[in-house]
Amino acid sequence: MFPRNAWYVACYPSEVQDKPLGRRICNEKMVFYRDRDGKVRALEDFCPHRGAPLSLGFVRDGNLVCGYHGLEMGCDGKTVSMPEQRVRGFPCIRSFAVEERYGFVWVWPGEQALADPAKIEHLEWAVNPQWAYGGGLYHINCEYRLMIDNLMDLTHETYVHATSIGQKEIDESPVNTRVEGDCVITERHMENIIAPPFWQGAMRANDLDPSQPVDRWQICRFTPPSHVMIEVGVALAGNGGYHADPKFKASSVVVDFITPETDTSHWYFWGMARNFKADDPEVTEQIRKGQGAVFAEDREMLERQQANILEYPQRKLLMLNIDAGGVQSRRIIDRILAREKSEA
């Protein structure tokens, strides 16, 4: 269903502060906490004594203490101690490789020995002060590949997001899809159109006249296991579109980290990184709220889609040329799954 030997976004650093965080990822129940040095650690969320969730416990001197009977666990999954009991012979529970980078906590659900931090994709917008980022987290009751399909085919914007980012020109403009290694790219360009409401607001924020015609672009990039980055923006028409001078455009990167929870649910870390008015927190919050409302519309559609699919499992879903981005992304995921299976 999902690759395991890969880095997934597990949580925001702010979610792991004074107490443990329990979260299921790739069907694995995990608990995240900080050790004595402040480093995030992850263990199986299962006390080896009576099976209680360790996430209901607390941290003491960098060790995780079970909130049921006080069993103390080390970051390697070995039992450290328990009041008045001999427990060092208890079997280890599983530990997971974790990295804190780019404003996220990443976890590797698979074989820990294969967890190379260098495999975490470089995110220029997260380290460059000329960029600003704002985002959030949704829990969505649908399998993660449906979200990838959704993000790799933005035709739905005309209908699902009619009052924010949708417009008829999306339907009327061809979409091109290509595969580069394990990366799938779909792109659509629209010329000499009026920007939809969301982008009119972005134009105002960047001191551009929102009543002027624009050239608009959408470039979606899927990289395994389940990350989608979408370059989006508008530029005053006739100034080069995507390649226009920054003074003529408002552009951003839509950030989508899709982390499977179960076979039919996922954690959706969404956000937008922009390279205009990067030092203006009011613009960041304005865009974050607008984008959050847009993604809430996706959530309702995707959850109802998943419910229909579960109710009618015998029905085959149909594919059109606009689905090419999702189809190619699934092929890459299937190839990775087959490789993991053969290596197991």
PDB file of N, CA and C in Angstrom, residues 182-230:
ATOM      1  N   ASP A 182      12.188   9.252 -10.963  1.00  0.00           N
ATOM      2  CA  ASP A 182      11.082   8.963 -10.056  1.00  0.00           C
ATOM      3  C   ASP A 182      10.217  10.202  -9.814  1.00  0.00           C
ATOM      4  N   CYS A 183      10.381  11.208 -10.628  1.00  0.00           N
ATOM      5  CA  CYS A 183       9.598  12.439 -10.490  1.00  0.00           C
ATOM      6  C   CYS A 183       8.574  12.520 -11.627  1.00  0.00           C
ATOM      7  N   VAL A 184       7.340  12.842 -11.285  1.00  0.00           N
ATOM      8  CA  VAL A 184       6.286  13.049 -12.275  1.00  0.00           C
ATOM      9  C   VAL A 184       5.929  14.530 -12.282  1.00  0.00           C
ATOM     10  N   ILE A 185       5.855  15.110 -13.462  1.00  0.00           N
ATOM     11  CA  ILE A 185       5.586  16.540 -13.594  1.00  0.00           C
ATOM     12  C   ILE A 185       4.387  16.739 -14.507  1.00  0.00           C
ATOM     13  N   THR A 186       3.404  17.469 -14.036  1.00  0.00           N
ATOM     14  CA  THR A 186       2.290  17.886 -14.885  1.00  0.00           C
ATOM     15  C   THR A 186       2.252  19.408 -14.857  1.00  0.00           C
ATOM     16  N   GLU A 187       1.977  20.004 -16.009  1.00  0.00           N
ATOM     17  CA  GLU A 187       1.911  21.470 -16.020  1.00  0.00           C
ATOM     18  C   GLU A 187       0.849  21.972 -16.972  1.00  0.00           C
ATOM     19  N   ARG A 188       0.322  23.131 -16.591  1.00  0.00           N
ATOM     20  CA  ARG A 188      -0.715  23.799 -17.372  1.00  0.00           C
ATOM     21  C   ARG A 188      -0.429  25.300 -17.341  1.00  0.00           C
ATOM     22  N   HIS A 189      -0.535  25.933 -18.506  1.00  0.00           N
ATOM     23  CA  HIS A 189      -0.316  27.377 -18.610  1.00  0.00           C
ATOM     24  C   HIS A 189      -1.555  28.022 -19.234  1.00  0.00           C
ATOM     25  N   MET A 190      -1.985  29.124 -18.655  1.00  0.00           N
ATOM     26  CA  MET A 190      -3.152  29.874 -19.144  1.00  0.00           C
ATOM     27  C   MET A 190      -2.719  31.304 -19.428  1.00  0.00           C
ATOM     28  N   GLU A 191      -3.085  31.830 -20.576  1.00  0.00           N
ATOM     29  CA  GLU A 191      -2.611  33.160 -20.983  1.00  0.00           C
ATOM     30  C   GLU A 191      -3.763  34.157 -21.109  1.00  0.00           C
ATOM     31  N   ASN A 192      -3.456  35.391 -20.696  1.00  0.00           N
ATOM     32  CA  ASN A 192      -4.356  36.529 -20.886  1.00  0.00           C
ATOM     33  C   ASN A 192      -5.752  36.266 -20.305  1.00  0.00           C
ATOM     34  N   ILE A 193      -5.783  35.930 -19.018  1.00  0.00           N
ATOM     35  CA  ILE A 193      -7.041  35.655 -18.322  1.00  0.00           C
ATOM     36  C   ILE A 193      -7.159  36.601 -17.126  1.00  0.00           C
ATOM     37  N   ILE A 194      -8.325  36.636 -16.518  1.00  0.00           N
ATOM     38  CA  ILE A 194      -8.511  37.371 -15.276  1.00  0.00           C
ATOM     39  C   ILE A 194      -8.277  36.411 -14.114  1.00  0.00           C
ATOM     40  N   ALA A 195      -7.476  36.826 -13.152  1.00  0.00           N
ATOM     41  CA  ALA A 195      -7.138  35.951 -12.028  1.00  0.00           C
ATOM     42  C   ALA A 195      -8.361  35.662 -11.166  1.00  0.00           C
ATOM     43  N   PRO A 196      -8.475  34.437 -10.615  1.00  0.00           N
ATOM     44  CA  PRO A 196      -9.571  34.113  -9.694  1.00  0.00           C
ATOM     45  C   PRO A 196      -9.355  34.827  -8.350  1.00  0.00           C
ATOM     46  N   PRO A 197     -10.363  34.809  -7.465  1.00  0.00           N
ATOM     47  CA  PRO A 197     -10.298  35.594  -6.222  1.00  0.00           C
ATOM     48  C   PRO A 197      -9.040  35.396  -5.378  1.00  0.00           C
ATOM     49  N   PHE A 198      -8.622  34.138  -5.180  1.00  0.00           N
ATOM     50  CA  PHE A 198      -7.434  33.910  -4.352  1.00  0.00           C
ATOM     51  C   PHE A 198      -6.226  34.631  -4.916  1.00  0.00           C
ATOM     52  N   TRP A 199      -6.042  34.530  -6.230  1.00  0.00           N
ATOM     53  CA  TRP A 199      -4.872  35.139  -6.838  1.00  0.00           C
ATOM     54  C   TRP A 199      -5.014  36.651  -6.980  1.00  0.00           C
ATOM     55  N   GLN A 200      -6.213  37.152  -7.040  1.00  0.00           N
ATOM     56  CA  GLN A 200      -6.393  38.600  -6.985  1.00  0.00           C
ATOM     57  C   GLN A 200      -5.909  39.138  -5.638  1.00  0.00           C
ATOM     58  N   GLY A 201      -6.211  38.383  -4.577  1.00  0.00           N
ATOM     59  CA  GLY A 201      -5.722  38.779  -3.261  1.00  0.00           C
ATOM     60  C   GLY A 201      -4.207  38.748  -3.178  1.00  0.00           C
ATOM     61  N   ALA A 202      -3.584  37.729  -3.794  1.00  0.00           N
ATOM     62  CA  ALA A 202      -2.121  37.648  -3.805  1.00  0.00           C
ATOM     63  C   ALA A 202      -1.521  38.797  -4.612  1.00  0.00           C
ATOM     64  N   MET A 203      -2.189  39.190  -5.694  1.00  0.00           N
ATOM     65  CA  MET A 203      -1.710  40.315  -6.495  1.00  0.00           C
ATOM     66  C   MET A 203      -1.748  41.607  -5.677  1.00  0.00           C
ATOM     67  N   ARG A 204      -2.841  41.839  -4.957  1.00  0.00           N
ATOM     68  CA  ARG A 204      -2.926  43.034  -4.107  1.00  0.00           C
ATOM     69  C   ARG A 204      -1.802  43.036  -3.081  1.00  0.00           C
ATOM     70  N   ALA A 205      -1.545  41.857  -2.493  1.00  0.00           N
ATOM     71  CA  ALA A 205      -0.497  41.749  -1.478  1.00  0.00           C
ATOM     72  C   ALA A 205       0.878  42.085  -2.047  1.00  0.00           C
ATOM     73  N   ASN A 206       1.035  41.897  -3.353  1.00  0.00           N
ATOM     74  CA  ASN A 206       2.325  42.196  -3.986  1.00  0.00           C
ATOM     75  C   ASN A 206       2.260  43.482  -4.812  1.00  0.00           C
ATOM     76  N   ASP A 207       1.281  44.316  -4.481  1.00  0.00           N
ATOM     77  CA  ASP A 207       1.152  45.648  -5.104  1.00  0.00           C
ATOM     78  C   ASP A 207       0.928  45.584  -6.606  1.00  0.00           C
ATOM     79  N   LEU A 208       0.180  44.576  -7.068  1.00  0.00           N
ATOM     80  CA  LEU A 208      -0.187  44.465  -8.478  1.00  0.00           C
ATOM     81  C   LEU A 208      -1.688  44.730  -8.624  1.00  0.00           C
ATOM     82  N   ASP A 209      -2.087  45.274  -9.738  1.00  0.00           N
ATOM     83  CA  ASP A 209      -3.487  45.590  -9.991  1.00  0.00           C
ATOM     84  C   ASP A 209      -4.253  44.303 -10.302  1.00  0.00           C
ATOM     85  N   PRO A 210      -5.172  43.884  -9.429  1.00  0.00           N
ATOM     86  CA  PRO A 210      -5.872  42.603  -9.635  1.00  0.00           C
ATOM     87  C   PRO A 210      -6.883  42.633 -10.774  1.00  0.00           C
ATOM     88  N   SER A 211      -7.172  43.797 -11.308  1.00  0.00           N
ATOM     89  CA  SER A 211      -8.129  43.869 -12.415  1.00  0.00           C
ATOM     90  C   SER A 211      -7.470  43.640 -13.764  1.00  0.00           C
ATOM     91  N   GLN A 212      -6.141  43.610 -13.789  1.00  0.00           N
ATOM     92  CA  GLN A 212      -5.419  43.435 -15.043  1.00  0.00           C
ATOM     93  C   GLN A 212      -5.364  41.968 -15.457  1.00  0.00           C
ATOM     94  N   PRO A 213      -5.382  41.682 -16.772  1.00  0.00           N
ATOM     95  CA  PRO A 213      -5.253  40.283 -17.226  1.00  0.00           C
ATOM     96  C   PRO A 213      -3.883  39.721 -16.878  1.00  0.00           C
ATOM     97  N   VAL A 214      -3.850  38.408 -16.682  1.00  0.00           N
ATOM     98  CA  VAL A 214      -2.617  37.751 -16.253  1.00  0.00           C
ATOM     99  C   VAL A 214      -2.371  36.491 -17.068  1.00  0.00           C
ATOM    100  N   ASP A 215      -1.143  36.014 -16.985  1.00  0.00           N
ATOM    101  CA  ASP A 215      -0.793  34.667 -17.419  1.00  0.00           C
ATOM    102  C   ASP A 215      -0.652  33.833 -16.138  1.00  0.00           C
ATOM    103  N   ARG A 216      -1.227  32.652 -16.139  1.00  0.00           N
ATOM    104  CA  ARG A 216      -1.255  31.814 -14.934  1.00  0.00           C
ATOM    105  C   ARG A 216      -0.625  30.462 -15.224  1.00  0.00           C
ATOM    106  N   TRP A 217       0.021  29.873 -14.223  1.00  0.00           N
ATOM    107  CA  TRP A 217       0.653  28.567 -14.405  1.00  0.00           C
ATOM    108  C   TRP A 217       0.439  27.677 -13.190  1.00  0.00           C
ATOM    109  N   GLN A 218       0.474  26.369 -13.447  1.00  0.00           N
ATOM    110  CA  GLN A 218       0.388  25.321 -12.430  1.00  0.00           C
ATOM    111  C   GLN A 218       1.358  24.211 -12.827  1.00  0.00           C
ATOM    112  N   ILE A 219       2.392  24.001 -12.041  1.00  0.00           N
ATOM    113  CA  ILE A 219       3.389  22.970 -12.338  1.00  0.00           C
ATOM    114  C   ILE A 219       3.492  22.054 -11.115  1.00  0.00           C
ATOM    115  N   CYS A 220       2.966  20.837 -11.255  1.00  0.00           N
ATOM    116  CA  CYS A 220       2.897  19.888 -10.142  1.00  0.00           C
ATOM    117  C   CYS A 220       4.036  18.884 -10.250  1.00  0.00           C
ATOM    118  N   ARG A 221       4.733  18.670  -9.136  1.00  0.00           N
ATOM    119  CA  ARG A 221       5.841  17.709  -9.109  1.00  0.00           C
ATOM    120  C   ARG A 221       5.629  16.689  -7.997  1.00  0.00           C
ATOM    121  N   PHE A 222       5.481  15.432  -8.394  1.00  0.00           N
ATOM    122  CA  PHE A 222       5.399  14.339  -7.430  1.00  0.00           C
ATOM    123  C   PHE A 222       6.769  13.704  -7.261  1.00  0.00           C
ATOM    124  N   THR A 223       7.177  13.507  -5.996  1.00  0.00           N
ATOM    125  CA  THR A 223       8.368  12.719  -5.702  1.00  0.00           C
ATOM    126  C   THR A 223       7.995  11.712  -4.621  1.00  0.00           C
ATOM    127  N   PRO A 224       8.477  10.475  -4.748  1.00  0.00           N
ATOM    128  CA  PRO A 224       8.124   9.459  -3.767  1.00  0.00           C
ATOM    129  C   PRO A 224       8.756   9.772  -2.404  1.00  0.00           C
ATOM    130  N   PRO A 225       8.112   9.301  -1.308  1.00  0.00           N
ATOM    131  CA  PRO A 225       7.005   8.360  -1.362  1.00  0.00           C
ATOM    132  C   PRO A 225       5.647   9.002  -1.668  1.00  0.00           C
ATOM    133  N   SER A 226       5.464  10.303  -1.282  1.00  0.00           N
ATOM    134  CA  SER A 226       4.122  10.883  -1.430  1.00  0.00           C
ATOM    135  C   SER A 226       4.135  12.402  -1.300  1.00  0.00           C
ATOM    136  N   HIS A 227       5.170  13.019  -1.822  1.00  0.00           N
ATOM    137  CA  HIS A 227       5.290  14.470  -1.704  1.00  0.00           C
ATOM    138  C   HIS A 227       4.918  15.133  -3.029  1.00  0.00           C
ATOM    139  N   VAL A 228       4.149  16.200  -2.958  1.00  0.00           N
ATOM    140  CA  VAL A 228       3.778  16.951  -4.154  1.00  0.00           C
ATOM    141  C   VAL A 228       4.060  18.431  -3.902  1.00  0.00           C
ATOM    142  N   MET A 229       4.913  19.009  -4.724  1.00  0.00           N
ATOM    143  CA  MET A 229       5.190  20.445  -4.696  1.00  0.00           C
ATOM    144  C   MET A 229       4.615  21.050  -5.971  1.00  0.00           C
ATOM    145  N   ILE A 230       3.858  22.126  -5.820  1.00  0.00           N
ATOM    146  CA  ILE A 230       3.179  22.721  -6.967  1.00  0.00           C
ATOM    147  C   ILE A 230       3.585  24.182  -7.111  1.00  0.00           C
TER     148      ILE A 230
END
